[in-house]
Short mmCIF file of C-alpha atoms and ligand atoms in Angstrom, two decimals:
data_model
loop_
_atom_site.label_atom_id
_atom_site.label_comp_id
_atom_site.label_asym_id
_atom_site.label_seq_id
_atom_site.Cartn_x
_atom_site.Cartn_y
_atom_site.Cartn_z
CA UNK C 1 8.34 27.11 -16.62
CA UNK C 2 7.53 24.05 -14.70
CA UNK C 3 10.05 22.34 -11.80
CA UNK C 4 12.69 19.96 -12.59
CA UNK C 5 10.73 17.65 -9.63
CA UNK C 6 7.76 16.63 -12.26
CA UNK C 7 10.17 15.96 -14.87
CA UNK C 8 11.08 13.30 -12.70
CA UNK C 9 7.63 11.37 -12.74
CA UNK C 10 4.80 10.26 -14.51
CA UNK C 11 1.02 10.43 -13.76
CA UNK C 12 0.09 7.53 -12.15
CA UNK C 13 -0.45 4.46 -14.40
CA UNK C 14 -2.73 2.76 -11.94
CA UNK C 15 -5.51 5.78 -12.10
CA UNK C 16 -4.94 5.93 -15.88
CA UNK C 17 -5.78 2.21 -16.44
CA UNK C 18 -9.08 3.25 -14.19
CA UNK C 19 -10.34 6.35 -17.00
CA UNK C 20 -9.43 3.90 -19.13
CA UNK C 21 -11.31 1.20 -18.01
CA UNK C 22 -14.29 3.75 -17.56
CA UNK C 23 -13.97 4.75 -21.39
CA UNK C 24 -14.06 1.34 -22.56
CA UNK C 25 -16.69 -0.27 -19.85
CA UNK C 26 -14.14 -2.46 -19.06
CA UNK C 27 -14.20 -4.50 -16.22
CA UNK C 28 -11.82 -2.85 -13.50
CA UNK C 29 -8.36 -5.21 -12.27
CA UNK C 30 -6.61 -2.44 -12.29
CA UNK C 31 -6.70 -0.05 -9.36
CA UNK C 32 -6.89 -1.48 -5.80
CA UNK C 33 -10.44 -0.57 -4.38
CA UNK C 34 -13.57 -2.35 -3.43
CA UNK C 35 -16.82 -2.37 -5.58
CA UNK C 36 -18.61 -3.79 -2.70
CA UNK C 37 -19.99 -1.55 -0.11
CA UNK C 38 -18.20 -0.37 2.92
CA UNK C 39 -19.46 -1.86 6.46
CA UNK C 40 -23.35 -0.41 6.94
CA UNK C 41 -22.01 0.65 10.80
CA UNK C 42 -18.96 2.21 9.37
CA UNK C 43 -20.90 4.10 6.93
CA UNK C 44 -23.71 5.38 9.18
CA UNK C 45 -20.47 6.19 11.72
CA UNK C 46 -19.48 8.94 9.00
CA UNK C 47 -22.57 10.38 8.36
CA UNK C 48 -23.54 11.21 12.19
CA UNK C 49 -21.08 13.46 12.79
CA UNK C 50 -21.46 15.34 9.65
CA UNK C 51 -25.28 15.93 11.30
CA UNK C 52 -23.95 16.43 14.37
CA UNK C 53 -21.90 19.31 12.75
CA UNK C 54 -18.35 18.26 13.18
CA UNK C 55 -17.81 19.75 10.00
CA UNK C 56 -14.34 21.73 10.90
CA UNK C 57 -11.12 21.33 11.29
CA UNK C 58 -9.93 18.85 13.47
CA UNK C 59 -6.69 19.13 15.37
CA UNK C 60 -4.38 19.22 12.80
CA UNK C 61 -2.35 16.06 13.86
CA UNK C 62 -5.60 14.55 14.19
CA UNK C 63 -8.68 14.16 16.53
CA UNK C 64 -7.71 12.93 19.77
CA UNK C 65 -10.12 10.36 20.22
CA UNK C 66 -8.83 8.95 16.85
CA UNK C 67 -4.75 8.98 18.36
CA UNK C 68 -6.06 7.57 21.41
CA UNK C 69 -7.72 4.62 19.56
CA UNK C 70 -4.79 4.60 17.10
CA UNK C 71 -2.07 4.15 19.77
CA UNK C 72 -4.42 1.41 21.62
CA UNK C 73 -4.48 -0.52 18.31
CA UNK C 74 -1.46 -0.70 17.26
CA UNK C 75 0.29 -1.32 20.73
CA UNK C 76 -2.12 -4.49 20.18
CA UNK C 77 -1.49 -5.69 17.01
CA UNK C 78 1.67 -4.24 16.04
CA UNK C 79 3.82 -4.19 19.17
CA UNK C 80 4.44 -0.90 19.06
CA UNK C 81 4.44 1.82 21.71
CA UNK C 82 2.87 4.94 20.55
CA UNK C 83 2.27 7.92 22.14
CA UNK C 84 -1.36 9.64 20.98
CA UNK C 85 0.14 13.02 22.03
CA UNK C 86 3.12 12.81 20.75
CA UNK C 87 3.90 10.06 18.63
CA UNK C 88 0.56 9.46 16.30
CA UNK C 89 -0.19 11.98 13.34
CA UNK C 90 -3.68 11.25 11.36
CA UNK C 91 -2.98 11.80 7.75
CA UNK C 92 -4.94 12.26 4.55
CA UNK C 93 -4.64 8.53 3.58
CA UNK C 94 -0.94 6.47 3.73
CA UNK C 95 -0.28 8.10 0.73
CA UNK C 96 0.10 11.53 2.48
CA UNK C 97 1.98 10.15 5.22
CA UNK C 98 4.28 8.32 2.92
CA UNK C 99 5.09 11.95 1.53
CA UNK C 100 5.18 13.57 4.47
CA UNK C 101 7.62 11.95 5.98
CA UNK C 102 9.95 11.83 3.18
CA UNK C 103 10.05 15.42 2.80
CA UNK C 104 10.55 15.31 6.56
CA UNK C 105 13.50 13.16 6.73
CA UNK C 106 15.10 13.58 3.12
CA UNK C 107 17.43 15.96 2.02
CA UNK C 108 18.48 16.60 -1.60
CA UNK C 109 20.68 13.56 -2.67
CA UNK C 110 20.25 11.29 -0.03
CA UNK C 111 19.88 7.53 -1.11
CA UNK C 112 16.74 5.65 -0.34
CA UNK C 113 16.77 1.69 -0.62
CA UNK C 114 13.55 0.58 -2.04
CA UNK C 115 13.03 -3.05 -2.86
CA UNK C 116 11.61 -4.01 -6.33
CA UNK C 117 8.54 -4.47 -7.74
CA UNK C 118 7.79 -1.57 -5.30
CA UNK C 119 4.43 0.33 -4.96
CA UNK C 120 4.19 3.18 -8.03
CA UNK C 121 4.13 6.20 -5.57
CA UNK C 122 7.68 5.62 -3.69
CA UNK C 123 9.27 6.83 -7.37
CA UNK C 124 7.38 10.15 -6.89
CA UNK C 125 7.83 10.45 -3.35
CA UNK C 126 11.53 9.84 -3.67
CA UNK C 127 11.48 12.25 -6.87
CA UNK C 128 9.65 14.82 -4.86
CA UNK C 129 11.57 14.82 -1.62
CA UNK C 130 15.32 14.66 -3.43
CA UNK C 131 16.09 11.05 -2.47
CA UNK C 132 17.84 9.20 -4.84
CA UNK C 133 16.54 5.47 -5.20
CA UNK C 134 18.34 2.43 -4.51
CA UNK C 135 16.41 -0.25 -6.34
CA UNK C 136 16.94 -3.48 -4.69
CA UNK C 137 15.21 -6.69 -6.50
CA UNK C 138 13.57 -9.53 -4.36
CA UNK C 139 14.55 -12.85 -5.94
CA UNK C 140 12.22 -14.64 -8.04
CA UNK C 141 10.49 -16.33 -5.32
CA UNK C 142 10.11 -13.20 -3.87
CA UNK C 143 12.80 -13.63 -0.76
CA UNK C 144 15.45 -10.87 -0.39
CA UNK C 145 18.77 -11.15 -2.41
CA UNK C 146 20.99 -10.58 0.62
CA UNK C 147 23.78 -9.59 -1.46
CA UNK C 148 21.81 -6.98 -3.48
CA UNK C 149 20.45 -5.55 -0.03
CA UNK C 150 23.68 -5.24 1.92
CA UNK C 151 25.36 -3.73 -1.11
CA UNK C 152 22.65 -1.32 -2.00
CA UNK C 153 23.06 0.49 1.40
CA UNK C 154 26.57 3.27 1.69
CA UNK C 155 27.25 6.43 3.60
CA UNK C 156 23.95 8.53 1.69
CA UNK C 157 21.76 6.12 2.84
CA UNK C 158 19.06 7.73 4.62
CA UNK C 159 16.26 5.77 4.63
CA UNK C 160 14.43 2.08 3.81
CA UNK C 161 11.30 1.67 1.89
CA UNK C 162 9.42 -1.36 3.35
CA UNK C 163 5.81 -2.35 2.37
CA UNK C 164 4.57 -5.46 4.18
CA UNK C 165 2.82 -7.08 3.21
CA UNK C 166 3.67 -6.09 -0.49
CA UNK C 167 1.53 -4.20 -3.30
CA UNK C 168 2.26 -5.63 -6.12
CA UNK C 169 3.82 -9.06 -5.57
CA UNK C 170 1.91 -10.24 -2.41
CA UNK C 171 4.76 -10.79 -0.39
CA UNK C 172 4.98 -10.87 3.32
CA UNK C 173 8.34 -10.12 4.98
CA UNK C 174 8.87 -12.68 7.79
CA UNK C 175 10.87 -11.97 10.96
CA UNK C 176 14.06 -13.05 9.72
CA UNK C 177 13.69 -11.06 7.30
CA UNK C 178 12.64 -8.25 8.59
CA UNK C 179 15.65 -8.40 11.24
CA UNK C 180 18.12 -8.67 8.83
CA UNK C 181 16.91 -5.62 7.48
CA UNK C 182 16.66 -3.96 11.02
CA UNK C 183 20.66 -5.12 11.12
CA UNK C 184 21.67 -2.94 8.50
CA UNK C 185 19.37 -0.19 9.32
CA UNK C 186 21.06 -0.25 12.47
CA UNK C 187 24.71 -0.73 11.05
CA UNK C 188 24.46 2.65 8.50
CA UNK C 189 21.96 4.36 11.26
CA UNK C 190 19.06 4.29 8.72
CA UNK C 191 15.23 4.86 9.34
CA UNK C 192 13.33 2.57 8.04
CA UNK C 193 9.68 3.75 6.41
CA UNK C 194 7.49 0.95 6.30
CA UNK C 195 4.09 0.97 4.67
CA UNK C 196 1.93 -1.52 6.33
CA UNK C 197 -1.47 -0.91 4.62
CA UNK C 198 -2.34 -4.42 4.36
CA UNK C 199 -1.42 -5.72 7.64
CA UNK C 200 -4.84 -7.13 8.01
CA UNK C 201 -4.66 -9.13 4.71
CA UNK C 202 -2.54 -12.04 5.40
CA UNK C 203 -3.44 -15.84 4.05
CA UNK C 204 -3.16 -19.13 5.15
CA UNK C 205 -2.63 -18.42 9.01
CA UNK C 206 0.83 -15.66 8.28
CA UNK C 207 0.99 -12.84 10.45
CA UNK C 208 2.07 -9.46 10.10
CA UNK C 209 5.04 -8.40 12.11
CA UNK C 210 5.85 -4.78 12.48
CA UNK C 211 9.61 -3.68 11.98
CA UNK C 212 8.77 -0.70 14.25
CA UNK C 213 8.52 -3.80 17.07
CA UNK C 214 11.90 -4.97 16.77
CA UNK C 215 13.76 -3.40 19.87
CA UNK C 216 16.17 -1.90 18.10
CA UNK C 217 14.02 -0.42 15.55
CA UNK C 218 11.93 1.60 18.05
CA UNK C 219 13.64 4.33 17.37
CA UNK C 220 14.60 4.37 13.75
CA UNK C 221 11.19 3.33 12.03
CA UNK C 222 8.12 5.33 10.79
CA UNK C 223 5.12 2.98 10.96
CA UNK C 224 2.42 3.94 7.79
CA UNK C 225 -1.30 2.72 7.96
CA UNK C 226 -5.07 3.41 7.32
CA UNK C 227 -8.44 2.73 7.13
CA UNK C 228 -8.48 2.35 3.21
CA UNK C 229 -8.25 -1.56 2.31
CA UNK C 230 -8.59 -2.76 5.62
CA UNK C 231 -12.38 -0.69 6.36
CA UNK C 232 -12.79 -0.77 2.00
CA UNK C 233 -12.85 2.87 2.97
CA UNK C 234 -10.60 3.98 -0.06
CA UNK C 235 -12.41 7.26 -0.74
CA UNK C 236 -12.18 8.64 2.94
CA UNK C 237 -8.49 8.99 2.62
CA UNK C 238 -7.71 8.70 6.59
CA UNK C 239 -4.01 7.33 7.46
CA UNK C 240 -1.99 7.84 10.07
CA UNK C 241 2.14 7.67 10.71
CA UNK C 242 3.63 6.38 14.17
CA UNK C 243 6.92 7.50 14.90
CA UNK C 244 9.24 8.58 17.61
CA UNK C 245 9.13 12.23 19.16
CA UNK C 246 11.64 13.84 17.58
CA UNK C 247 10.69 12.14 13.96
CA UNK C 248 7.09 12.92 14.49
CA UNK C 249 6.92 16.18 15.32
CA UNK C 250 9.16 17.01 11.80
CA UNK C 251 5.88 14.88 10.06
CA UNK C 252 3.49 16.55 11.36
CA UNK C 253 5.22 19.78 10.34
CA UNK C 254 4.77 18.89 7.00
CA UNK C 255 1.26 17.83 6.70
CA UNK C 256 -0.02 21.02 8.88
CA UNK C 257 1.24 22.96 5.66
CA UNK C 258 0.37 20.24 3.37
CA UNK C 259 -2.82 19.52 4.47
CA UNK C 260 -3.97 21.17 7.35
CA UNK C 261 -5.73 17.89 8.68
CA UNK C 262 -7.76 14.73 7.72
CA UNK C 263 -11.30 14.96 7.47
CA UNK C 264 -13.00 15.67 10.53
CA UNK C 265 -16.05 13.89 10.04
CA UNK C 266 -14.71 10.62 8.62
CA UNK C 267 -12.05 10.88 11.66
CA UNK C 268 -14.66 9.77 13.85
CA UNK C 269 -16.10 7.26 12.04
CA UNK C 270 -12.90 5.78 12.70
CA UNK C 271 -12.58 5.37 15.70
CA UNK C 272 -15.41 3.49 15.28
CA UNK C 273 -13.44 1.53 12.87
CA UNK C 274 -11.20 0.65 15.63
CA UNK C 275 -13.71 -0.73 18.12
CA UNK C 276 -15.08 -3.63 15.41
CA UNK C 277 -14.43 -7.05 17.22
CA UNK C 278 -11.71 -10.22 16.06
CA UNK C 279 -14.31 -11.36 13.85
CA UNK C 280 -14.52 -8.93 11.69
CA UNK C 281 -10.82 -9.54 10.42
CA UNK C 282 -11.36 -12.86 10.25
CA UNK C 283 -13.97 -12.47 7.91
CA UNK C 284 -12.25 -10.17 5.89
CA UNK C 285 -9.36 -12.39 5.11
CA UNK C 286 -11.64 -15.18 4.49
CA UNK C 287 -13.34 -13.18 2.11
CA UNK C 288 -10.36 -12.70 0.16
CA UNK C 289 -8.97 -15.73 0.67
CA UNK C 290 -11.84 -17.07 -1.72
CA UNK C 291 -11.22 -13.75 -4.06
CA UNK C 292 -7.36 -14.84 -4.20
CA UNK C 293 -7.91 -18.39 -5.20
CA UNK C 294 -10.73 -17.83 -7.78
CA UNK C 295 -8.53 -14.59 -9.72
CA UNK C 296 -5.59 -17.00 -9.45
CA UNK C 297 -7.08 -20.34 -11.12
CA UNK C 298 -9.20 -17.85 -13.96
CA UNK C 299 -5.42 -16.13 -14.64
CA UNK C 300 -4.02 -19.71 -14.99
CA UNK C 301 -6.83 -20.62 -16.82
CA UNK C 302 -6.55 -18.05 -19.66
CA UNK C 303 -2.31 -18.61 -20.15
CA UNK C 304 -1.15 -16.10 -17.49
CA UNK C 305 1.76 -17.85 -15.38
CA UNK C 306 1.55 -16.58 -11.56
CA UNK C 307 1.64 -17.03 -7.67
CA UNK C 308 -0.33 -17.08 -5.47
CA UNK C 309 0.01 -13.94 -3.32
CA UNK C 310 1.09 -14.25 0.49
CA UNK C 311 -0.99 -10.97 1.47
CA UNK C 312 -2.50 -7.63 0.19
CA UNK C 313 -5.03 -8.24 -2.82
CA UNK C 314 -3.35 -8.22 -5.86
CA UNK C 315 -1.83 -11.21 -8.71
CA UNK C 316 1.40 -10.23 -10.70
CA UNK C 317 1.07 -12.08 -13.53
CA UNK C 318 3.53 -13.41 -16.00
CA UNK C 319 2.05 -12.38 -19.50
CA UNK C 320 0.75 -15.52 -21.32
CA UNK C 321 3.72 -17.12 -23.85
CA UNK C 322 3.06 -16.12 -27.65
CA UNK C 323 2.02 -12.58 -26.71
CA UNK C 324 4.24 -10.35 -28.81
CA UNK C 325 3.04 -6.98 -27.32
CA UNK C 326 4.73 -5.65 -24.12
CA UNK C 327 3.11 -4.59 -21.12
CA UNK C 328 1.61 -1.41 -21.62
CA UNK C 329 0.23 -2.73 -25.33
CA UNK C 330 -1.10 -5.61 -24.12
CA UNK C 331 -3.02 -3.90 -21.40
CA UNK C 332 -4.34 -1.73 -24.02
CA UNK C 333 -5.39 -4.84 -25.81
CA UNK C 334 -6.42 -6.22 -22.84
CA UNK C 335 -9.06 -3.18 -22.25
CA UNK C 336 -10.00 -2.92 -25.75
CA UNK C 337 -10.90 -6.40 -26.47
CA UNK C 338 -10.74 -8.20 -23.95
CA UNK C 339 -12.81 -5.68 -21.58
CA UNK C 340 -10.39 -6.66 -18.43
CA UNK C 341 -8.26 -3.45 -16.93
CA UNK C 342 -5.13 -4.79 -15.18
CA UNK C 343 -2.01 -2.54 -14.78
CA UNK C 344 1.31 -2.88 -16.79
CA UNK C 345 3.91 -4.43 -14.68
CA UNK C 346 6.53 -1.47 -15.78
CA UNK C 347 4.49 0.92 -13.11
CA UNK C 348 6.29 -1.46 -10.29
CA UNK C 349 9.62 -2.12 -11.48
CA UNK C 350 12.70 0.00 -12.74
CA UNK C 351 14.16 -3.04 -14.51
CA UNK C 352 12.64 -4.32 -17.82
CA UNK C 353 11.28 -7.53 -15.64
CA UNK C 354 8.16 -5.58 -15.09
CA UNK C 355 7.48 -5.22 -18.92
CA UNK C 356 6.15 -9.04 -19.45
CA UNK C 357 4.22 -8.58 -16.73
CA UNK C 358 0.65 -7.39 -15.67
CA UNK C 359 -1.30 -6.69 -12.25
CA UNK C 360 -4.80 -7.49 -11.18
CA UNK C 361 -6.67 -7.19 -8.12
CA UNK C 362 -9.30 -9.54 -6.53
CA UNK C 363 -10.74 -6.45 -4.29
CA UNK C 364 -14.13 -6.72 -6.02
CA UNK C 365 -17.29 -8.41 -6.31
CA UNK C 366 -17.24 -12.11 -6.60
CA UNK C 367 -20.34 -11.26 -9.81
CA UNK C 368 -17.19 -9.13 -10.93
CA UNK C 369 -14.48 -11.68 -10.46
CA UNK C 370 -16.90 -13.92 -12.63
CA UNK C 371 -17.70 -11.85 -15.51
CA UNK C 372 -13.94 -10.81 -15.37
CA UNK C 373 -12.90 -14.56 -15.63
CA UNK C 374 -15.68 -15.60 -18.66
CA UNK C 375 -14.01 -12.66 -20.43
CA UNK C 376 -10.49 -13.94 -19.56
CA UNK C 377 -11.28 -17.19 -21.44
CA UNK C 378 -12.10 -15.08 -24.83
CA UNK C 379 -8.09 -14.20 -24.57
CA UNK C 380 -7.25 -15.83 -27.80
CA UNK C 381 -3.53 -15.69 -28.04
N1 LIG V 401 -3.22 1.16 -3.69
C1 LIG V 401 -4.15 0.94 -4.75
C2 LIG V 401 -3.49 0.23 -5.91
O1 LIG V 401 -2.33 -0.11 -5.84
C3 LIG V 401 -4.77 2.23 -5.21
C4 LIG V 401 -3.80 3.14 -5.81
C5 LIG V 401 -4.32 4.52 -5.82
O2 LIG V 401 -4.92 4.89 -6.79
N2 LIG V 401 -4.13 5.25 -4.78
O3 LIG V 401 -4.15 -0.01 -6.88
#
């Protein structure tokens, strides 16, 4: 009765652990979102237009003003040239642009190299769209296996998953990297899909560098962003996808019948969004800088062995030594008694690596950060 596609997946893990953490008024690790308030300008920015009845559609690749504003930005922080008319499509968060342009560059049984711990949607996307995942794992220390990578990639290679920086593991792909990666895109003509959600987030003085800005990536890469974490706008669900003519107009095919558009309303609060000076940035990452350091040193404090992360806003944690459960228990436990929601490390990995671990996020309140730590020290192991 159903499609063979769903038998493929799982509801997300990450929004369980939230109803979860809602039934047991525990504190909420677990999915990445803010419990602080959005920016006061941002917020009044939304509610205007609503008054000013903008309340219909918007073009359905998104409002122009927005593209504009879109292609402005990223030419200036991610090197890329982006045409608003032709090259930018406004999405219904990353998540929808992440999907949409699978299903516009996939077809049934082509490979996609993804590397692990990966982000718990690309397993649906790739389930959804036919792709066949190539799991590629990043070493320890997070750097890329070079081996692994160059052997994971073959004639049905169609496409690369990147996410920098990284959701779950924090990492940040640095140039080299990132060309070496463009080399064998190149090599087995691949297009690499890179979700850059985070670029904003980046610690002690890193900075994000956009595979879409490597020369001879121009061509071959779909660029993935939004206002979500950056804006701590996770509930307007605006994204957007840059990507060459011929790639975007096969996007926004799919999300016109997908979605018809982004909401109108919200789209113009972005481009507010858009206009905020340097500062604000700054701030931000400083901000979490001090988030990152305190969820770190409480983790270490109550047994948990971990790094800390490079970007983005999340700890992958080692589970402390002596626990017998495996992730998914223990995160059980962990909401039960403990009152702490993180996510089971299994949701990011298709090896067993991910079952000893667990993932929190530092997106919240420092008053939440605290009371999450004074419970952490109750862990009696
Ligand atoms: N990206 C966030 C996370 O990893 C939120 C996931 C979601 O629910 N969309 O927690």
């Amino acid at each position: 009765m159903l499609s063979r596609r769903v038998d493929h997946f799982v509801e997300s893990v990450i929004r369980d652990m939230t109803r979860l953490s809602l039934k047991h008024d525990a504190i909420n690790l677990a999915q990445g979102f803010p419990d602080f308030p959005a920016p006061d300008e941002l917020k009044r920015a939304a509610a205007s237009p609503i008054l000013e009845d903008y309340n219909q559609y918007s073009i359905t690749w998104g409002a122009k003003d927005l593209r504009e504003e879109v292609s402005r930005k990223a030419f200036e922080y991610n090197h890329i040239e982006a045409d608003p008319e032709t090259e930018v499509t406004v999405t219904c968060g990353s998540t929808e642009a992440m999907m949409a342009s699978m299903l516009a560059i996939i077809n049934e049984g082509d490979e996609v190299v993804v590397f692990e711990p990966f982000y718990e949607n690309y397993g649906p996307d790739a389930a959804v769209s036919g792709a066949i995942p190539r799991f590629v794992p990043l070493n320890d220390d997070s750097s890329i296996n070079e081996e692994a990578l160059v052997s994971a990639f073959n004639k049905k290679t169609r496409a690369l998953i990147l996410n920098t920086p990284n959701n779950p593991a924090g990492k940040v792909f640095t140039k080299d990297e990132l060309k070496l990666i463009a080399d064998l895109c190149v090599e087995h003509d691949v297009i690499a899909v890179t979700d850059e959600i985070y670029e904003y987030i980046l610690y002690d003085k890193r900075k994000h560098v956009s595979i879409g800005s490597l020369d001879e990536m121009k061509d071959r890469t779909i660029t993935i962003s939004g206002f979500s974490k950056t804006y701590s706008v996770t509930g307007w669900r605006i994204g957007y996808v840059l990507a060459g003519r011929t790639l975007t107009s096969a996007i926004r095919k799919v999300h016109d019948f997908l979605t018809v558009g982004a909401p109108a309303p919200l789209q113009h609060a972005c481009v507010r969004a858009l206009g905020f000076p340097d500062s604000y940035y700054g701030e931000l990452v400083k901000m979490y800088d001090g988030k990152r350091k305190y969820l770190y040193n409480a983790l270490i404090k109550a047994g948990f062995k971990c790094r800390l992360p490079e970007g983005a806003y999340y700890i992958l944690a080692d589970i402390p030594e002596g626990v017998e459960m495996d992730d998914m228990a223990f995160a059980r436990y962990m909401v039960r008694e403990v009152g702490v929601a993180a996510v089971p490390g299994s949701s990011f990995y298709r090896s067993g690596v991910g079952k000893h671990k667990l993932r929190f996020t530092f997106s919240k309140k420092d008053e939440t950060l605290q009371e999450a730590a004074r419970r952490l020290e109750g862990l009696s192991i």
